[in-house]
Structure formats: C-alpha cells, structure tokens
Amino acid sequence: MKRFLVSLVCVSFFSLLLPSSGQAATPVTRHTVMWSIPEAKSIPVKINQLANRQMKRVYLHVAIEDDRTLYRTFVEAAHAAGIEVYFLFGQPRWITNEGTTFRPNVEDPLAWITLYQSETMQHPDGISVDLEPYALPEWTTNQSAVIASYQRILTAFQERATAEGLPLQLFLPFWFHTVTDVAGRPVSAWAMDLASEVTLMSYRTVYGGGNGLSAITLVDTLYAANHQHNLSYALEFTELPETPNITFYGQSRQALNQLVNQTMNSSFPPRAIVYHDFEAYQAFMQHTK
C-alpha cells in the first residue's frame, strides 16, 4: 500500500505538467544564444534576423579580449529593435582558479563588466553565466571542492550584477537537482534562489515519457513554482552525431512546434524557451517547413 501511495503522488505531480486537451497554447517568449559577436557591418543584418525570428532576448557571449565598441554597437541596435541583450560569460577554468580563500580569481570578467558600464550608456539588460563545472577534470576527483568554488564564482557574479543594477541569469544542466552542496542543498535550488532567472539545458525533442522534457524538468519546475522563481527551458538545434535524440537538427518543424505547444500548454509553462544557438536555429528554420 505504501508503494502504491508513493507512486500515486508521483503520477499526480507529473500530471500537473501535462498539457490540457483543447486548451490554447500560451504565447512563446523566445530567447536565443549567440556565441560570437558579428563584425560591425554585419550587426544590422544579424539584428534583423533576430527580429524576424521574434527573439525577445539574446544571450551574447563576451570574449573579454574583443573590442568593446562592438558590444556597444550591438546593444544599441538590438534595443532599437526591441530585443534585450544579456552579456554571457562562460569559462569553466574560472571555477577552480582561486585567487583567495574566500573568492575566486574572476577579476577579469567582473572588471570587464564594470569597465564596459562606465564607458557607455548602451548597457545590457542583464548578465548571464554558463560555466558547466562538470566539464572540469576535478569534477570526478574532488566534486565537493568544485561545487564550492562554483558557488563562490556565481555569488561574485551576482554581487557585481547587483552593483550594476542588472539581473543575473544562469544556465544549468537539467540534472543539477541531483547534486548537492556542502549544506546538502540541491545545486539547482541554490542557484534559483541566487539568480533572477535560471535556464535549464533541458535538450529534448519530445515532451512526454520518462526521458521527455516534462519528466526531466519536473523537480526544478515544481521548486520554481513553489518559490516564485523564473525558470526557462533550452532546446538544441546544433548537429550532435553522438546524441541525435536531444537535438532538433535533422527533424521537422512540426516536431518542434508540437514540443513547444505542449510545453507552453502545461500547468507550469516556462518563462521562455531558449533556442540554442541562433545560427543553428536559423539554419533549421531555413531548411524546414
């Protein structure tokens, strides 16, 4: 009887995320990622493409060695088109590059933010961080230390974003609720409490089933709903020969629309869907009907 009750509770929670039949889908807020900034002469073309794909926000990766003028030009053009820009930072090596006992050595990216803000009125709409600590070799040998450093660097980014009056958005793997910190808290819950918004890298091409988007986001979706946190989901469009089941590359637009409609029609629709990345999504849309 106890096993039956537990199963019943799990099924009940899972059913909350399933789309209701006959209900109109909630409009989709589209975000995307760009891993490199275009040349100045190409920025208007890229902004036009983003607008044509109805992108509300772009996470623009920052290479701190690049000319900051390009980022100012991009932000100005994006804002003129009604598109938000979040500066995206992501170097896993920052996590274990400790400067002191208390804070990681992240002076370069944090200083870049402050310097950029002081040089121009073309400010971004937020700061985004995608560090992926599990990519480090230390993840398999000293995971607890990596997690502690990871939390310190995210806290440092949050402090700098707050000082600049900007929201912080984080990209997380969908399975971070299974990883705990030194206090025993799931890392995904800790991150949602820290940031203004979290995007789960929930790369799936189907909504239902035990390995579908609904199931793998269930724990974090319920936590976000219970704590009034902003949660978004990311979809993949890049060619991934080793894991073709998690990308829409080579699939139909009908399959994409079905997943998006089911997701937005669930009881707890995400704040946005992030199309990763824009060049791959653009190619997908050009080659499908």
Tab-separated table of C-alpha atoms in Angstrom:
chain	number	residue	atom	x	y	z
A	1	MET	CA	0.000	0.000	0.000
A	2	LYS	CA	2.822	2.453	0.853
A	3	ARG	CA	4.476	1.851	-2.529
A	4	PHE	CA	1.123	2.420	-4.248
A	5	LEU	CA	0.588	5.756	-2.462
A	6	VAL	CA	4.075	6.985	-3.362
A	7	SER	CA	3.506	6.056	-6.991
A	8	LEU	CA	0.135	7.794	-6.951
A	9	VAL	CA	1.671	11.010	-5.595
A	10	CYS	CA	4.415	10.950	-8.249
A	11	VAL	CA	1.890	10.397	-11.025
A	12	SER	CA	-0.247	13.241	-9.668
A	13	PHE	CA	2.697	15.657	-9.665
A	14	PHE	CA	3.727	14.560	-13.160
A	15	SER	CA	0.199	15.044	-14.469
A	16	LEU	CA	0.310	18.690	-13.405
A	17	LEU	CA	2.852	19.341	-16.134
A	18	LEU	CA	0.937	17.591	-18.904
A	19	PRO	CA	-0.923	19.758	-21.407
A	20	SER	CA	-4.664	20.065	-21.009
A	21	SER	CA	-6.565	18.861	-24.042
A	22	GLY	CA	-8.307	21.534	-26.056
A	23	GLN	CA	-6.544	24.408	-24.283
A	24	ALA	CA	-4.943	27.107	-26.430
A	25	ALA	CA	-1.184	27.296	-26.108
A	26	THR	CA	0.354	30.159	-24.155
A	27	PRO	CA	2.306	32.548	-26.427
A	28	VAL	CA	6.004	31.690	-26.547
A	29	THR	CA	8.662	34.105	-25.350
A	30	ARG	CA	11.706	33.306	-27.482
A	31	HIS	CA	15.278	33.773	-26.322
A	32	THR	CA	18.457	32.645	-28.067
A	33	VAL	CA	22.232	32.373	-27.661
A	34	MET	CA	24.969	33.843	-29.847
A	35	TRP	CA	28.492	32.584	-29.190
A	36	SER	CA	30.315	35.213	-31.239
A	37	ILE	CA	29.643	38.844	-31.981
A	38	PRO	CA	29.318	39.840	-35.656
A	39	GLU	CA	31.562	42.393	-37.311
A	40	ALA	CA	30.249	45.935	-37.051
A	41	LYS	CA	28.980	45.992	-40.639
A	42	SER	CA	27.108	42.705	-40.082
A	43	ILE	CA	25.384	43.683	-36.845
A	44	PRO	CA	22.321	45.288	-38.530
A	45	VAL	CA	21.814	42.137	-40.602
A	46	LYS	CA	22.016	39.920	-37.528
A	47	ILE	CA	19.625	42.104	-35.547
A	48	ASN	CA	17.160	41.944	-38.431
A	49	GLN	CA	17.403	38.144	-38.426
A	50	LEU	CA	16.776	38.034	-34.675
A	51	ALA	CA	13.748	40.278	-35.056
A	52	ASN	CA	12.376	38.194	-37.925
A	53	ARG	CA	12.579	35.102	-35.702
A	54	GLN	CA	10.700	37.004	-32.963
A	55	MET	CA	13.527	36.790	-30.457
A	56	LYS	CA	12.819	38.774	-27.302
A	57	ARG	CA	16.287	38.314	-25.819
A	58	VAL	CA	19.740	37.282	-26.980
A	59	TYR	CA	22.435	35.900	-24.691
A	60	LEU	CA	25.552	37.326	-26.324
A	61	HIS	CA	28.792	35.629	-25.344
A	62	VAL	CA	31.514	38.035	-24.291
A	63	ALA	CA	35.133	37.449	-25.243
A	64	ILE	CA	36.854	39.903	-22.930
A	65	GLU	CA	39.716	40.372	-25.382
A	66	ASP	CA	37.323	41.675	-28.074
A	67	ASP	CA	36.766	45.324	-28.936
A	68	ARG	CA	34.141	46.609	-26.510
A	69	THR	CA	32.892	49.019	-29.182
A	70	LEU	CA	31.304	46.060	-30.983
A	71	TYR	CA	29.237	45.206	-27.918
A	72	ARG	CA	28.038	48.791	-27.587
A	73	THR	CA	27.020	48.812	-31.248
A	74	PHE	CA	25.199	45.502	-30.855
A	75	VAL	CA	23.314	46.597	-27.741
A	76	GLU	CA	22.247	49.866	-29.340
A	77	ALA	CA	20.971	48.126	-32.482
A	78	ALA	CA	19.216	45.384	-30.510
A	79	HIS	CA	17.451	47.854	-28.242
A	80	ALA	CA	16.295	49.841	-31.255
A	81	ALA	CA	14.652	46.634	-32.495
A	82	GLY	CA	13.067	45.886	-29.100
A	83	ILE	CA	15.432	42.996	-28.299
A	84	GLU	CA	17.042	42.535	-24.883
A	85	VAL	CA	20.748	41.715	-24.612
A	86	TYR	CA	22.289	39.750	-21.758
A	87	PHE	CA	26.078	39.514	-21.743
A	88	LEU	CA	27.007	35.837	-21.446
A	89	PHE	CA	30.172	34.741	-19.627
A	90	GLY	CA	31.412	31.172	-19.617
A	91	GLN	CA	34.899	29.854	-18.934
A	92	PRO	CA	34.914	26.719	-16.731
A	93	ARG	CA	38.534	27.351	-15.747
A	94	TRP	CA	37.405	30.380	-13.714
A	95	ILE	CA	35.786	27.990	-11.245
A	96	THR	CA	38.981	26.406	-9.939
A	97	ASN	CA	41.240	29.424	-10.453
A	98	GLU	CA	41.089	30.515	-6.841
A	99	GLY	CA	42.510	33.928	-6.053
A	100	THR	CA	41.914	33.824	-2.296
A	101	THR	CA	40.360	31.518	0.234
A	102	PHE	CA	37.110	33.431	0.036
A	103	ARG	CA	36.649	34.471	-3.578
A	104	PRO	CA	37.655	33.034	-6.930
A	105	ASN	CA	40.024	34.925	-9.156
A	106	VAL	CA	37.443	36.380	-11.548
A	107	GLU	CA	38.763	39.928	-11.685
A	108	ASP	CA	38.972	39.966	-15.483
A	109	PRO	CA	35.317	39.263	-16.375
A	110	LEU	CA	33.995	41.219	-13.416
A	111	ALA	CA	36.282	44.127	-14.198
A	112	TRP	CA	35.198	43.925	-17.845
A	113	ILE	CA	31.565	44.409	-16.787
A	114	THR	CA	32.386	47.450	-14.661
A	115	LEU	CA	34.639	48.968	-17.326
A	116	TYR	CA	32.052	48.452	-20.044
A	117	GLN	CA	29.319	50.006	-17.917
A	118	SER	CA	31.471	53.059	-17.183
A	119	GLU	CA	32.324	53.667	-20.835
A	120	THR	CA	28.872	53.827	-22.400
A	121	MET	CA	25.167	54.370	-21.902
A	122	GLN	CA	24.427	51.330	-24.083
A	123	HIS	CA	24.047	48.987	-21.139
A	124	PRO	CA	22.982	45.335	-21.385
A	125	ASP	CA	19.717	44.198	-19.856
A	126	GLY	CA	21.363	41.569	-17.702
A	127	ILE	CA	24.317	39.282	-17.023
A	128	SER	CA	24.299	35.592	-17.950
A	129	VAL	CA	26.687	32.873	-16.743
A	130	ASP	CA	27.203	29.376	-18.162
A	131	LEU	CA	30.233	27.744	-16.511
A	132	GLU	CA	29.472	23.973	-16.558
A	133	PRO	CA	31.727	22.759	-13.717
A	134	TYR	CA	31.223	19.115	-14.677
A	135	ALA	CA	33.457	19.769	-17.719
A	136	LEU	CA	36.456	20.116	-15.407
A	137	PRO	CA	38.654	17.073	-14.670
A	138	GLU	CA	38.411	17.941	-10.961
A	139	TRP	CA	34.683	17.155	-11.088
A	140	THR	CA	35.462	13.431	-10.907
A	141	THR	CA	38.224	13.702	-8.301
A	142	ASN	CA	37.014	16.424	-5.910
A	143	GLN	CA	33.440	17.308	-6.769
A	144	SER	CA	32.652	18.981	-3.445
A	145	ALA	CA	35.522	21.449	-3.845
A	146	VAL	CA	34.470	22.242	-7.413
A	147	ILE	CA	30.896	22.864	-6.295
A	148	ALA	CA	32.074	25.175	-3.515
A	149	SER	CA	34.207	27.160	-5.973
A	150	TYR	CA	31.348	27.189	-8.463
A	151	GLN	CA	29.045	28.708	-5.864
A	152	ARG	CA	31.629	31.320	-4.941
A	153	ILE	CA	32.098	32.481	-8.504
A	154	LEU	CA	28.356	32.636	-9.148
A	155	THR	CA	27.948	34.648	-5.966
A	156	ALA	CA	30.690	37.004	-7.183
A	157	PHE	CA	28.847	37.477	-10.478
A	158	GLN	CA	25.596	38.065	-8.610
A	159	GLU	CA	27.230	40.729	-6.443
A	160	ARG	CA	28.662	42.504	-9.471
A	161	ALA	CA	25.390	42.300	-11.392
A	162	THR	CA	23.512	43.737	-8.410
A	163	ALA	CA	26.058	46.551	-8.062
A	164	GLU	CA	25.450	47.428	-11.710
A	165	GLY	CA	21.669	47.228	-11.321
A	166	LEU	CA	21.410	44.202	-13.602
A	167	PRO	CA	19.589	40.871	-13.178
A	168	LEU	CA	21.603	37.643	-13.218
A	169	GLN	CA	20.588	34.664	-15.354
A	170	LEU	CA	22.219	31.236	-15.104
A	171	PHE	CA	22.368	28.249	-17.447
A	172	LEU	CA	22.209	24.920	-15.574
A	173	PRO	CA	22.063	21.269	-16.615
A	174	PHE	CA	18.648	19.721	-16.007
A	175	TRP	CA	20.129	17.200	-13.557
A	176	PHE	CA	21.640	19.652	-11.039
A	177	HIS	CA	18.837	18.882	-8.580
A	178	THR	CA	20.645	15.552	-8.038
A	179	VAL	CA	23.883	17.299	-6.987
A	180	THR	CA	24.153	18.788	-3.504
A	181	ASP	CA	26.440	21.366	-1.945
A	182	VAL	CA	28.180	21.238	1.428
A	183	ALA	CA	24.928	22.242	3.135
A	184	GLY	CA	23.086	19.359	1.496
A	185	ARG	CA	21.023	21.626	-0.794
A	186	PRO	CA	20.409	20.712	-4.437
A	187	VAL	CA	22.615	22.995	-6.522
A	188	SER	CA	19.716	23.882	-8.819
A	189	ALA	CA	17.614	25.091	-5.856
A	190	TRP	CA	20.556	27.128	-4.538
A	191	ALA	CA	21.037	28.694	-7.984
A	192	MET	CA	17.353	29.559	-8.395
A	193	ASP	CA	17.431	31.300	-5.017
A	194	LEU	CA	20.533	33.257	-6.082
A	195	ALA	CA	19.642	34.368	-9.604
A	196	SER	CA	16.800	36.308	-11.167
A	197	GLU	CA	16.272	33.537	-13.716
A	198	VAL	CA	17.582	30.051	-14.427
A	199	THR	CA	17.547	28.298	-17.792
A	200	LEU	CA	17.684	24.521	-17.730
A	201	MET	CA	19.677	22.987	-20.560
A	202	SER	CA	16.836	20.525	-20.991
A	203	TYR	CA	17.704	19.496	-24.528
A	204	ARG	CA	14.919	17.131	-25.566
A	205	THR	CA	12.821	16.705	-28.694
A	206	VAL	CA	9.774	15.090	-27.054
A	207	TYR	CA	7.654	16.329	-24.174
A	208	GLY	CA	6.198	13.168	-22.634
A	209	GLY	CA	7.671	9.889	-21.470
A	210	GLY	CA	10.212	9.055	-18.805
A	211	ASN	CA	13.025	10.869	-20.614
A	212	GLY	CA	10.965	13.682	-22.113
A	213	LEU	CA	11.222	17.365	-21.295
A	214	SER	CA	8.362	17.244	-18.802
A	215	ALA	CA	9.900	14.447	-16.732
A	216	ILE	CA	13.472	15.714	-16.616
A	217	THR	CA	12.426	19.237	-15.567
A	218	LEU	CA	9.784	18.129	-13.054
A	219	VAL	CA	11.746	18.644	-9.813
A	220	ASP	CA	13.046	22.086	-10.745
A	221	THR	CA	9.729	23.162	-12.247
A	222	LEU	CA	7.894	22.404	-9.011
A	223	TYR	CA	10.583	24.153	-6.927
A	224	ALA	CA	10.399	27.228	-9.148
A	225	ALA	CA	6.608	27.290	-8.981
A	226	ASN	CA	6.564	26.924	-5.191
A	227	HIS	CA	9.134	29.701	-4.697
A	228	GLN	CA	8.009	32.099	-7.460
A	229	HIS	CA	11.258	31.731	-9.409
A	230	ASN	CA	11.695	32.375	-13.117
A	231	LEU	CA	12.572	29.186	-14.980
A	232	SER	CA	13.199	28.748	-18.708
A	233	TYR	CA	13.991	25.720	-20.869
A	234	ALA	CA	16.577	25.441	-23.643
A	235	LEU	CA	16.189	23.473	-26.878
A	236	GLU	CA	19.082	22.317	-29.062
A	237	PHE	CA	19.447	22.741	-32.842
A	238	THR	CA	23.142	22.006	-33.309
A	239	GLU	CA	24.179	18.820	-35.077
A	240	LEU	CA	25.180	16.249	-32.432
A	241	PRO	CA	26.056	12.943	-34.140
A	242	GLU	CA	26.706	11.141	-30.836
A	243	THR	CA	23.402	12.218	-29.236
A	244	PRO	CA	20.938	12.918	-32.078
A	245	ASN	CA	17.937	12.339	-29.789
A	246	ILE	CA	18.464	15.612	-27.914
A	247	THR	CA	18.660	17.972	-30.888
A	248	PHE	CA	16.153	19.121	-33.485
A	249	TYR	CA	18.866	19.027	-36.121
A	250	GLY	CA	17.514	16.884	-38.964
A	251	GLN	CA	13.989	16.849	-37.536
A	252	SER	CA	10.825	18.552	-38.740
A	253	ARG	CA	9.369	21.891	-37.811
A	254	GLN	CA	6.188	20.013	-36.912
A	255	ALA	CA	8.090	18.108	-34.220
A	256	LEU	CA	9.431	21.390	-32.816
A	257	ASN	CA	6.016	23.041	-32.806
A	258	GLN	CA	4.495	20.042	-31.056
A	259	LEU	CA	7.051	20.119	-28.254
A	260	VAL	CA	6.793	23.889	-27.818
A	261	ASN	CA	2.979	23.829	-27.774
A	262	GLN	CA	2.891	21.004	-25.236
A	263	THR	CA	5.430	22.797	-23.046
A	264	MET	CA	3.656	26.138	-23.114
A	265	ASN	CA	0.276	24.448	-22.605
A	266	SER	CA	1.346	22.720	-19.384
A	267	SER	CA	0.209	23.807	-15.934
A	268	PHE	CA	3.594	25.433	-15.272
A	269	PRO	CA	4.836	26.871	-18.575
A	270	PRO	CA	8.395	28.215	-18.556
A	271	ARG	CA	9.114	31.919	-18.605
A	272	ALA	CA	10.778	31.479	-22.000
A	273	ILE	CA	12.205	28.944	-24.404
A	274	VAL	CA	15.851	29.423	-25.336
A	275	TYR	CA	16.789	28.345	-28.870
A	276	HIS	CA	20.414	27.160	-28.890
A	277	ASP	CA	22.126	28.507	-30.681
A	278	PHE	CA	20.820	31.165	-33.064
A	279	GLU	CA	22.876	30.149	-36.091
A	280	ALA	CA	21.769	26.529	-35.752
A	281	TYR	CA	18.146	27.570	-35.218
A	282	GLN	CA	18.306	29.905	-38.222
A	283	ALA	CA	19.603	27.048	-40.388
A	284	PHE	CA	16.865	24.755	-39.060
A	285	MET	CA	14.148	27.248	-39.947
A	286	GLN	CA	15.602	27.813	-43.403
A	287	HIS	CA	15.628	24.111	-44.220
A	288	THR	CA	12.255	23.098	-42.786
A	289	LYS	CA	8.656	23.995	-43.489
